[in-house]
Short mmCIF file of C-alpha atoms (C1' of nucleotides) in Angstrom, two decimals:
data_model
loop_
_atom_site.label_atom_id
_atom_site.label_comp_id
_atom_site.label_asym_id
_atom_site.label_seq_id
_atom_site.Cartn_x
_atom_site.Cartn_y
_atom_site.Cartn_z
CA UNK T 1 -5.27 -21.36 19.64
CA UNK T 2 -4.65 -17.80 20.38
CA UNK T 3 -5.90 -16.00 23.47
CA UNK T 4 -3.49 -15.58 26.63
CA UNK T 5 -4.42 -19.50 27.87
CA UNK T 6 -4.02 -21.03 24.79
CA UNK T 7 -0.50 -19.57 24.26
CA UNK T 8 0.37 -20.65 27.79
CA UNK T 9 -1.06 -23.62 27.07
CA UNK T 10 1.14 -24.24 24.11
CA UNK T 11 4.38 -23.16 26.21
CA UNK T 12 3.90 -25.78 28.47
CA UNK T 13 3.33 -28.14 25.66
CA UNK T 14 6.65 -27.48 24.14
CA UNK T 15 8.27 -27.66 27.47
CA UNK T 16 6.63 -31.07 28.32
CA UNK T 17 7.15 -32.50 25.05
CA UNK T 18 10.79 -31.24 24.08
CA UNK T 19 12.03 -31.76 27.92
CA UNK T 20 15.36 -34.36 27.66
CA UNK T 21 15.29 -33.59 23.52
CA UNK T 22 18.43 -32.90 21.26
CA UNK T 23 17.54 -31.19 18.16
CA UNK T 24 20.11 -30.74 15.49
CA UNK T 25 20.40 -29.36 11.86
CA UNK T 26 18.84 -25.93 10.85
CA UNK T 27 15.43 -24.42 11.79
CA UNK T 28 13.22 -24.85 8.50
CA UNK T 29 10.38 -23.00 7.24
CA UNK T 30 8.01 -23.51 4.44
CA UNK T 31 7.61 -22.64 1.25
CA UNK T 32 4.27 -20.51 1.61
CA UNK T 33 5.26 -18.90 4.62
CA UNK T 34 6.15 -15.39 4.69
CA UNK T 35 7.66 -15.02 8.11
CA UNK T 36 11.67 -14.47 8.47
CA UNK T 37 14.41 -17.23 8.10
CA UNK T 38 15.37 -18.46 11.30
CA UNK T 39 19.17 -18.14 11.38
CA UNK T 40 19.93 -20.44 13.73
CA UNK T 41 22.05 -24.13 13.25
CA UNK T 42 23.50 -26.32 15.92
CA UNK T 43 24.47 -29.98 15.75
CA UNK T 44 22.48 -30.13 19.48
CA UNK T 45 20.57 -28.01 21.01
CA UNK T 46 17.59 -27.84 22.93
CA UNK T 47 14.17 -25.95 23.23
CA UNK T 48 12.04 -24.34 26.18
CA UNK T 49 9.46 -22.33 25.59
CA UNK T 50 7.54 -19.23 27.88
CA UNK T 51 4.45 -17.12 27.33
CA UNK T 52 3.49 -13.54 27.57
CA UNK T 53 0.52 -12.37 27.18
CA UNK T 54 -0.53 -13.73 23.43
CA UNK T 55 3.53 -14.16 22.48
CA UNK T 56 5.31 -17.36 23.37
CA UNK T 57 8.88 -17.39 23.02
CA UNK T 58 11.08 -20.40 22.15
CA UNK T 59 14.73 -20.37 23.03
CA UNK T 60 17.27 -22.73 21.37
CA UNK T 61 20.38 -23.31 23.79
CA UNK T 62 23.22 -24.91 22.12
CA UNK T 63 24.86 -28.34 24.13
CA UNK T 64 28.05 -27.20 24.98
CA UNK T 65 30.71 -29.32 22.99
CA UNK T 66 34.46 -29.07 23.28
CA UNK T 67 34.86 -28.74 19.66
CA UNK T 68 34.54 -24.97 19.06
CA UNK T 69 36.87 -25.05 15.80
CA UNK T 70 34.60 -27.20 14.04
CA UNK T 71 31.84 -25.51 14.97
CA UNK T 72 32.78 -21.83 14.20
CA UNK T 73 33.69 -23.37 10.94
CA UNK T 74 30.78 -24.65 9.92
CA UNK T 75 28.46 -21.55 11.30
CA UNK T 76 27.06 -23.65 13.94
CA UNK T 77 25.16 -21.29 17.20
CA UNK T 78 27.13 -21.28 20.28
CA UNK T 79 24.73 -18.86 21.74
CA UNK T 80 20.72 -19.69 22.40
CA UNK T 81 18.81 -17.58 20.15
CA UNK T 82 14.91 -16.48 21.47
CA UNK T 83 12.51 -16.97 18.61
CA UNK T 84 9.03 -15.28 19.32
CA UNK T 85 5.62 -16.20 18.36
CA UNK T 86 2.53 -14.80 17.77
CA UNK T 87 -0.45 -16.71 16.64
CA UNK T 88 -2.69 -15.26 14.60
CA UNK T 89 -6.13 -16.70 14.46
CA UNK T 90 -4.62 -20.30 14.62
CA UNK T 91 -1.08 -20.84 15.77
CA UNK T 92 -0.20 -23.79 17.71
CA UNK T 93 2.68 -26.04 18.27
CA UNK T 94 2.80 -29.87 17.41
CA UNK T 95 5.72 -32.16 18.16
CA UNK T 96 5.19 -35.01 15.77
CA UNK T 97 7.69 -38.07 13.94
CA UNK T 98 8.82 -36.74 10.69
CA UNK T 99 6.47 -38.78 8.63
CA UNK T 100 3.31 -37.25 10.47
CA UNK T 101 3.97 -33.58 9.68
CA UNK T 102 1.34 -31.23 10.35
CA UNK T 103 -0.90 -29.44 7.28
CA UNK T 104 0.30 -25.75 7.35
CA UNK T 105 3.63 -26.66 9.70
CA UNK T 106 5.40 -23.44 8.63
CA UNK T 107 8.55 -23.55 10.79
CA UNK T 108 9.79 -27.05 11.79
CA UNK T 109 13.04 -27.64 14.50
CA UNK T 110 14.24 -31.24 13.95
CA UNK T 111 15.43 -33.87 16.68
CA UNK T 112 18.55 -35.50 16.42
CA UNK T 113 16.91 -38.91 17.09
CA UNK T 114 16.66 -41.74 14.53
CA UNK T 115 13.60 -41.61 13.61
CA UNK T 116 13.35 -37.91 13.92
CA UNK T 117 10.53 -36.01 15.42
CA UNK T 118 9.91 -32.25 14.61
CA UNK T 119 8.65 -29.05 16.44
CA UNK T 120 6.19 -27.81 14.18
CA UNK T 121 4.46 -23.98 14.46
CA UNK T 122 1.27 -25.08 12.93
CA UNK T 123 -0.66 -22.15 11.19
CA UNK T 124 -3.56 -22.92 9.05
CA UNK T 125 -4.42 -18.71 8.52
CA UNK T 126 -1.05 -17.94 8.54
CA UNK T 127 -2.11 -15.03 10.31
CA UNK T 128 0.80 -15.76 13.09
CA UNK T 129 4.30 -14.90 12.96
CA UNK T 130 8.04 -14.84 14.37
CA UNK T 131 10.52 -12.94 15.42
CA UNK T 132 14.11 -14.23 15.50
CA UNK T 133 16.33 -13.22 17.86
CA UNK T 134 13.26 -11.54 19.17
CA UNK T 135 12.20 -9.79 22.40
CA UNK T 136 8.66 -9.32 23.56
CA UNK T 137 6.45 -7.22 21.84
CA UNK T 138 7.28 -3.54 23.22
CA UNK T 139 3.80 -2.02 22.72
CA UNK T 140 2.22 -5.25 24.79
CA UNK T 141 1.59 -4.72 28.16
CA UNK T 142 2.21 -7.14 31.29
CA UNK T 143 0.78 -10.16 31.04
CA UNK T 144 -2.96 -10.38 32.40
CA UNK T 145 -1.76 -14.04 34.25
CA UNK T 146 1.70 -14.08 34.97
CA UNK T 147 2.46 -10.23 35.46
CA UNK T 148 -1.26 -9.30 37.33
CA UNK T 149 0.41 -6.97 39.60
CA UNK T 150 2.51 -4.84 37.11
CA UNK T 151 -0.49 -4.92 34.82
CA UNK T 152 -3.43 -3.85 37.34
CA UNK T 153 -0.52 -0.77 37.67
CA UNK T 154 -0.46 -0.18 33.82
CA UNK T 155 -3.84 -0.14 33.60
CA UNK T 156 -5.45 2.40 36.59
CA UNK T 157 -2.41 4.33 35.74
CA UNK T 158 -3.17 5.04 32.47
CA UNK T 159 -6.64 6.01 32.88
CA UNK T 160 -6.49 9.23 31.33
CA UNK T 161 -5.28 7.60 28.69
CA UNK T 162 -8.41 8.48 25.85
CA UNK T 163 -8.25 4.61 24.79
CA UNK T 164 -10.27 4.37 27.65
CA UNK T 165 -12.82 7.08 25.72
CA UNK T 166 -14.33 3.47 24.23
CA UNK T 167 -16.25 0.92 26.03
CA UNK T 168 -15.03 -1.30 27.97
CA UNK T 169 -15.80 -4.32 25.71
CA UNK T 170 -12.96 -2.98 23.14
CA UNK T 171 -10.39 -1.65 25.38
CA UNK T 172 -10.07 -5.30 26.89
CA UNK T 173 -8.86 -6.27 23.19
CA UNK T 174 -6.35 -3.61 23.40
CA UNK T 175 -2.98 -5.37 24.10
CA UNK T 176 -1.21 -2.30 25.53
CA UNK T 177 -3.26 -2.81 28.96
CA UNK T 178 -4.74 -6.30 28.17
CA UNK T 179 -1.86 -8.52 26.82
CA UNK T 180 -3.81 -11.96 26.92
CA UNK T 181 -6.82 -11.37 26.40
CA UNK T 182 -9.05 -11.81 23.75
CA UNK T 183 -12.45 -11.92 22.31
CA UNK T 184 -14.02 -15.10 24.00
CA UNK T 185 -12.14 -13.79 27.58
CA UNK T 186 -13.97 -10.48 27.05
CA UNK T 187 -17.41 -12.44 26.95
CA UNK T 188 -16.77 -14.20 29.56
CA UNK T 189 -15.09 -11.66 31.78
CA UNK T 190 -17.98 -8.94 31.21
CA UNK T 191 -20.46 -11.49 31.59
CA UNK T 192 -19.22 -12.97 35.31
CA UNK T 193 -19.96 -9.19 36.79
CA UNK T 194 -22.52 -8.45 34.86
CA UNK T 195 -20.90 -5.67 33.39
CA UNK T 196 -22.50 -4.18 29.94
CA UNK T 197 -20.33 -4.27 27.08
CA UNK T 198 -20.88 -0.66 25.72
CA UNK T 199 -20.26 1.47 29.03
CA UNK T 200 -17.59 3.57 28.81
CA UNK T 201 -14.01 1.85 29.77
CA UNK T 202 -12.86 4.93 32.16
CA UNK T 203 -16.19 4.47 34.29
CA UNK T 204 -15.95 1.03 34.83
CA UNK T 205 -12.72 1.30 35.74
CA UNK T 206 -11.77 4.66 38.02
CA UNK T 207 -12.15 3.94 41.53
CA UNK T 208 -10.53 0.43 41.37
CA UNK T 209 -6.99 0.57 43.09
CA UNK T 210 -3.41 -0.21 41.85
CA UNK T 211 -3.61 -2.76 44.43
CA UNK T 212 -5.72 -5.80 44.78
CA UNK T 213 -7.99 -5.74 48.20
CA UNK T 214 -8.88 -8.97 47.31
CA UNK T 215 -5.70 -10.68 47.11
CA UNK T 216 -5.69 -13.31 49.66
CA UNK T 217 -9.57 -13.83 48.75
CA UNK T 218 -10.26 -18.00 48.06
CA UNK T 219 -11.51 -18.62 44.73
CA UNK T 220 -15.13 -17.96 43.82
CA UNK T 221 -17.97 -20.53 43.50
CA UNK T 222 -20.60 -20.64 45.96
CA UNK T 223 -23.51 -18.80 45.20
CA UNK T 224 -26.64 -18.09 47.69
CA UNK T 225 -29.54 -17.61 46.03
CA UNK T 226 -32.21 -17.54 49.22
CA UNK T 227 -31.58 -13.89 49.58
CA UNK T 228 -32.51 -11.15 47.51
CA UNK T 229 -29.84 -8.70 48.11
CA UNK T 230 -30.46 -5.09 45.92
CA UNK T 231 -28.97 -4.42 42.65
CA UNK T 232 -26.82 -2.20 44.92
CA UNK T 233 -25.88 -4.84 47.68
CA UNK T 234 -25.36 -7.36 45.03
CA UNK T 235 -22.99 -5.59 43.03
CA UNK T 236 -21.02 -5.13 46.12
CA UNK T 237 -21.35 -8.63 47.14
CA UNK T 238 -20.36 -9.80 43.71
CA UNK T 239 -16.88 -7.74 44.13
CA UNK T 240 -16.30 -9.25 47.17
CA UNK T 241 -16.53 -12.44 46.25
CA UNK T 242 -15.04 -12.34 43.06
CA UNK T 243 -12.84 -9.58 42.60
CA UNK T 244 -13.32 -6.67 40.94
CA UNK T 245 -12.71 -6.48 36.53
CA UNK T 246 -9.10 -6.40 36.71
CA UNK T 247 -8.95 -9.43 38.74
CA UNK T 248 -11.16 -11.24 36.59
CA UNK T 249 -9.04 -10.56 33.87
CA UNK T 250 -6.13 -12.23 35.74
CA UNK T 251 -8.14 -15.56 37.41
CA UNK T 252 -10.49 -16.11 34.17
CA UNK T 253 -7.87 -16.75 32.08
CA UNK T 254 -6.35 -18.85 35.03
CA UNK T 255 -8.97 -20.94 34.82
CA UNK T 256 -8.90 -22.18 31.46
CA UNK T 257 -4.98 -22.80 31.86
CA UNK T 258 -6.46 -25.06 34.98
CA UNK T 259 -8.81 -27.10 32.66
CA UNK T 260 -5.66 -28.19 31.00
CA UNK T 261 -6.39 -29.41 27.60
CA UNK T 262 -6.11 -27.14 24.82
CA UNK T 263 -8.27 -24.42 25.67
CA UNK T 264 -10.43 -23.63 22.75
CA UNK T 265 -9.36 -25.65 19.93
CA UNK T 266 -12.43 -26.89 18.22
CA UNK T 267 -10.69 -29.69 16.31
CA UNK T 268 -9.52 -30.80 19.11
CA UNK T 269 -11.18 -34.21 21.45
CA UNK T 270 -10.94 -32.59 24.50
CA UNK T 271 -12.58 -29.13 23.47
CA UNK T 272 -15.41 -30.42 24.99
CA UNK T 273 -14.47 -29.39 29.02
CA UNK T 274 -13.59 -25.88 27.49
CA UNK T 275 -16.93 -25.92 25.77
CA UNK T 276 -18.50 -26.06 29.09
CA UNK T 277 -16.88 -23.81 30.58
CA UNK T 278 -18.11 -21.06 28.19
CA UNK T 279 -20.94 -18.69 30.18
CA UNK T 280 -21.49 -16.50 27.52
CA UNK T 281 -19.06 -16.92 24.42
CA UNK T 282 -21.26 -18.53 21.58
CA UNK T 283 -23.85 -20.06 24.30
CA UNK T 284 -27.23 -20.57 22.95
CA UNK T 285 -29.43 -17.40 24.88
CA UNK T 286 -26.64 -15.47 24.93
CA UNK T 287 -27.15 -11.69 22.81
CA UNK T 288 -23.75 -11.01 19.83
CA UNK T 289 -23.81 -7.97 18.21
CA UNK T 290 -20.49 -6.31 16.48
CA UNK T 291 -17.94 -3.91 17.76
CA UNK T 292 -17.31 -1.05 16.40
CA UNK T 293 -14.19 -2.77 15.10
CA UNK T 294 -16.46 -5.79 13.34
CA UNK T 295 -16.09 -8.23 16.09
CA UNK T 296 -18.49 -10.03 17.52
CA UNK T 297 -18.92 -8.99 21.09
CA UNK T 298 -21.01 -11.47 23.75
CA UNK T 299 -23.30 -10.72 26.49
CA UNK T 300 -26.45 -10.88 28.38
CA UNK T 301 -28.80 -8.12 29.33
CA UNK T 302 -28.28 -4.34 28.25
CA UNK T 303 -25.55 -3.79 26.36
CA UNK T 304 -24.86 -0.49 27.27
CA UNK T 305 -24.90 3.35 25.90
CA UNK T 306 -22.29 3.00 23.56
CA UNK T 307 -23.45 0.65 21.10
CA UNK T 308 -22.27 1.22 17.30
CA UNK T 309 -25.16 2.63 15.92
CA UNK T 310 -25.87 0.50 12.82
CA UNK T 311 -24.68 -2.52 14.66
CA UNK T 312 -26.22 -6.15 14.16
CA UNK T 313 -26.62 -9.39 15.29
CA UNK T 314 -24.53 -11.96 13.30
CA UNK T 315 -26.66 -14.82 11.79
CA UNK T 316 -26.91 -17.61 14.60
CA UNK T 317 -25.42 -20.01 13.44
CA UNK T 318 -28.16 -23.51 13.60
CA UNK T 319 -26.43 -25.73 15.69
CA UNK T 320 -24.35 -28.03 13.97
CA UNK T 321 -25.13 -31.65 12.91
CA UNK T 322 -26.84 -33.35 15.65
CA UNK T 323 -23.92 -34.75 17.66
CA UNK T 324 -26.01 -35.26 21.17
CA UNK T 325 -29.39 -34.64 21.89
CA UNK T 326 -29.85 -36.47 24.53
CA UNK T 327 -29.43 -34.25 27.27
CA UNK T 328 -27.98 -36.23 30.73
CA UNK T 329 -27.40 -33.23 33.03
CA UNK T 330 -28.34 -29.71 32.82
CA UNK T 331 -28.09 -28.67 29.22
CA UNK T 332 -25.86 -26.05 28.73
CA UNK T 333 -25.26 -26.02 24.53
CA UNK T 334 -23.45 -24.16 22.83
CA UNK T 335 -24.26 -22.69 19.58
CA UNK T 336 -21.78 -23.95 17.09
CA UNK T 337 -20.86 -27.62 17.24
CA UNK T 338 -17.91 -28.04 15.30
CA UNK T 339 -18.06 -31.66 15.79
CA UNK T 340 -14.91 -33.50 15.23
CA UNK T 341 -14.95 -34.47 11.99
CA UNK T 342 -12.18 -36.89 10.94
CA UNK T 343 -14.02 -37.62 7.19
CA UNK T 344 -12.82 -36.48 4.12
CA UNK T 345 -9.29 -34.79 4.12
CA UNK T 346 -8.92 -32.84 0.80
CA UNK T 347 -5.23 -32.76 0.43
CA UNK T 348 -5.21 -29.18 -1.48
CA UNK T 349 -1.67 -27.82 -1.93
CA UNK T 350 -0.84 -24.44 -0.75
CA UNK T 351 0.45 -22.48 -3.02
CA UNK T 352 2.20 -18.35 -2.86
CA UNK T 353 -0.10 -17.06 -5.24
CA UNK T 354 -0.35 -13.78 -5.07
CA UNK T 355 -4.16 -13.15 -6.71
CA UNK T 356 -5.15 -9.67 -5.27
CA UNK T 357 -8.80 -11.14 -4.51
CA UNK T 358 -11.64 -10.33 -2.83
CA UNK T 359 -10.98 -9.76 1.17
CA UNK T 360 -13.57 -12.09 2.84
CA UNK T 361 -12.88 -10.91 6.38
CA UNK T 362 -13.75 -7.35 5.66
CA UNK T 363 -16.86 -7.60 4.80
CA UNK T 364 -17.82 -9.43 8.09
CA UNK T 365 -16.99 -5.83 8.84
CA UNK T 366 -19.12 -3.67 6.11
CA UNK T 367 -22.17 -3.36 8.42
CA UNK T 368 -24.96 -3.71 5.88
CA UNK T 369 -26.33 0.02 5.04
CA UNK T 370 -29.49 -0.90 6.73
CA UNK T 371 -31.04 3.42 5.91
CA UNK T 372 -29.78 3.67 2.87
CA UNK T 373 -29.65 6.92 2.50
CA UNK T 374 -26.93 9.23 4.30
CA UNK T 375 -28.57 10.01 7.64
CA UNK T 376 -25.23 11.33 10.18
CA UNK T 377 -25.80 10.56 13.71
CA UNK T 378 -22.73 13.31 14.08
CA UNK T 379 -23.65 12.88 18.03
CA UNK T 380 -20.40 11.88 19.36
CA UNK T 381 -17.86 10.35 17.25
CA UNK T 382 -17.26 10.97 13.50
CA UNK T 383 -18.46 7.93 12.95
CA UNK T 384 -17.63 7.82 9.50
CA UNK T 385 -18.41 3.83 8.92
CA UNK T 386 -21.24 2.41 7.99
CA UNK T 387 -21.75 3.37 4.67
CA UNK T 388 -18.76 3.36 2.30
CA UNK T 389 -20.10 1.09 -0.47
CA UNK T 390 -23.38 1.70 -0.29
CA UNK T 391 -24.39 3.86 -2.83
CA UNK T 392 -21.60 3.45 -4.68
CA UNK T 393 -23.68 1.23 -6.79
CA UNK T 394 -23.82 -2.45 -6.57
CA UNK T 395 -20.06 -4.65 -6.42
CA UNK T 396 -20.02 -6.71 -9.02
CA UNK T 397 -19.92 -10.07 -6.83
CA UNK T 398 -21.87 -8.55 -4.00
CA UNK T 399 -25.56 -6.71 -4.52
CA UNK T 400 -27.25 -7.64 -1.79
CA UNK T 401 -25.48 -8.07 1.46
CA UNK T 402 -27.50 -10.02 4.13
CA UNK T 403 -30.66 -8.78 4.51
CA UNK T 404 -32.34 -9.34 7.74
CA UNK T 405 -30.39 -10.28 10.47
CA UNK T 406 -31.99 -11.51 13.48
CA UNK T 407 -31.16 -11.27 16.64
CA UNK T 408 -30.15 -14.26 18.03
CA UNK T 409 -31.50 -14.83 21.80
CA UNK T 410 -34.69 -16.50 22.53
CA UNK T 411 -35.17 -14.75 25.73
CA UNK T 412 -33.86 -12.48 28.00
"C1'" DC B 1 -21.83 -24.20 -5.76
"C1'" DG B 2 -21.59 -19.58 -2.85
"C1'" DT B 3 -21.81 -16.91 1.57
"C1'" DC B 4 -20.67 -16.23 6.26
"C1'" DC B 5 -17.85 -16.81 10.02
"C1'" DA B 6 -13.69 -17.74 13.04
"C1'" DC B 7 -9.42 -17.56 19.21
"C1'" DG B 8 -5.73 -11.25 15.73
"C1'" DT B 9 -3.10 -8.19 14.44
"C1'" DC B 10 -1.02 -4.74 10.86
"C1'" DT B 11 -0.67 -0.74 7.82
"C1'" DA B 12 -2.16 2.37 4.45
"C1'" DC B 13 -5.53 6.02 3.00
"C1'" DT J 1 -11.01 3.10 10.56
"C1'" DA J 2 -11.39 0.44 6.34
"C1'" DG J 3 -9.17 -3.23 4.28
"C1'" DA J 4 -5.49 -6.99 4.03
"C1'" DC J 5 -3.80 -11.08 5.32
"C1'" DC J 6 -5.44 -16.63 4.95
"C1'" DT J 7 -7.79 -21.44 5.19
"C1'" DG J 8 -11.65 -24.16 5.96
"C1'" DG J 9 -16.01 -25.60 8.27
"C1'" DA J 10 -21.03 -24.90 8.50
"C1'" DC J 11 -24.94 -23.81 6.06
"C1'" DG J 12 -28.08 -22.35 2.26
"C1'" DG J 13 -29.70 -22.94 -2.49
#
DNA sequence: CGTCCACGTCTAC
DNA sequence: TAGACCTGGACGG
């Protein structure tokens, strides 16, 4: 659940849920999790919930009650307490009854109801976290959605700032200037102007102002294809009627917020109007090749001068099982088709081991050595990856990383 | 069964 | 700038 819509997403969901609830008791957290203690008891209180960027913060406000003796006593909260959240790879909220408890529910805020219904922060990765008593992440900047003007600012006035040395595609992940967005917004951004992923951030950027000239602009949509405007004229023409990047990086995430829902959330039934909305993310055609921080970047076209060198496609994944192939309208699939899958339901038990074992994430980022032998393309950057392992003999588990990756795209 | 991949940070050489 | 941190679904053998 975790770029900027999805967290907003979720704060309305608490808000809607918990509006007219009295929760009571302590906040509880799991056994597995590793996140703080929330300090916080009340006999009633209540919960509303905001976003920033990729934080949400809950805040539990005490019901006033005349018996302030009692309470002191027993350490119950007189004051709200802000509790912030991050998500991870997979945070979410769930309000459920008691009896239906979330897998992974890892903190848990309990309604003073009969039969009770909990809050739950739902993590399967565990990845996400919390702050009590917290404040909003200091090193974030402004919120791409609900702070665009105070984050167009940040960002064209920190220009000379050398994080904008890298390409564009992995500045937008940087949550200093881009707090919200994330590595399906990036796709989808880059890809509605057409923008290569591997120019350099500074050049795509200088020359846009603090302000928006497009602010009173309508919305976007129409498109009139019986002209054949220049590259030149249509670049122009695409600014005009869509904004230029830093716009995009306000109303695209906008727009999921407006298709309601969940936003991407694969297990979820009504993934499906997100899953057409994707342009670029994941859609079959589309070109993927890795960052130069091991993520898998989207786009169409060139992608730019400053590809990572050894960079490669990920393996396309074959679509999922069937699902439908009978096309009605235009057929826009999308690669992966998690379908939903209610079947089996293995109920494993977490557990805190503690097993140093073999980190599966980072080898998504060991670029195979694809010349095995040292050859330094000491052009630029000391780019020191790509390599590492390589002749340090065979791994044990691992000989032969992937061989030969495709690239995915049928045409282009 | 095993490998690869996933919406994101963090922090330690 | 590599790993570390996690679970689990899709796929390949």
């Amino acid at each position: 659940m975790p770029e900027g819509p999805e967290l907003h997403l979720a704060s309305l969901y608490v808000n809607k849920m918990c509006n007219g609830v009295v929760f009571t008791g302590p906040v509880r957290k799991s056994e597995v999790s590793k996140s703080p203690d929330v300090p916080f008891t009340c006999e009633a209180y209540r919960i509303t919930a905001t976003s920033r960027g990729k934080e949400v913060k809950l805040t539990l406000t005490p019901i006033k009650s005349d018996d302030t003796k009692q309470r002191l006593k027993t350490g119950q909260a007189d004051q709200p307490m802000d509790v912030v959240f991050r998500f991870g790879m997979s945070g979410n909220f769930r309000f459920t009854t008691e009896d239906e408890l979330p897998k992974h529910s890892h903190l848990r805020f309990y309604s003073k109801e009969k039969p009770c219904r909990v809050l739950s922060f739902v993590d399967v990765r565990r990845f996400g976290s919390w702050q009590p008593s917290g404040t909003w992440q200091s090193s974030r900047g402004p919120c791409v959605m609900f702070e665009y003007k105070s984050f167009r600012e940040n960002v064209v006035s920190h220009l000379s700032d050398s994080a904008f040395d890298r390409p564009i595609c992995e500045i937008l992940l940087n949550q200093k200037y881009f707090n919200g967005i994330g590595n399906y917004l990036r796709a989808e951004i880059l890809f509605r102007l057409n923008i290569p992923p591997f120019v350099a951030a500074r050049t795509t950027l200088e020359g846009l102002d603090s302000e928006d000239l497009c602010e009173s602009e309508k919305p976007v949509k129409k498109e009139n294809t019986d002209k054949k405007p220049s590259d030149r004229t249509k670049q122009k023409r695409v600014k005009e009627e869509t904004g230029d990047l830093l716009r995009l990086c306000h109303t695209v995430p906008l727009e999921v917020v407006s298709l309601g829902g969940k936003g991407y959330d694969p297990e979820k039934a009504d993934y499906s109007g997100f899953k057409a909305w994707l342009q670029c993310y994941y859609v079959d055609g589309m070109k993927s090749i890795r960052d130069h921080n091991g993520r898998t970047m989207w786009f169409k076209g060139d992608p730019g001068p400053m590809v990572p060198k050894d960079s490669k496609s990920p393996k396309p994944k074959k679509r999922a099982k069937k699902e439908d192939d009978h096309d009605y309208t235009d057929k826009k699939k999308v690669a992966r088709g998690r379908s939903a899958n209610t079947t089996k339901k293995q109920v494993k038990q977490e557990t805190v081991t503690k097993t140093p074992k073999k980190n599966k994430d980072a080898r998504v980022k060991q670029s195979r050595s694809k010349t095995q032998e040292g050859n330094a393309p000491h052009e630029k950057k000391p780019t020191a990856r790509r390599r590492k392992s390589s002749n340090a003999g065979p791994t044990t588990a691992g000989p032969l990383r992937r061989s030969g990756r495709v690239t995915r795209q049928k045409s282009n």
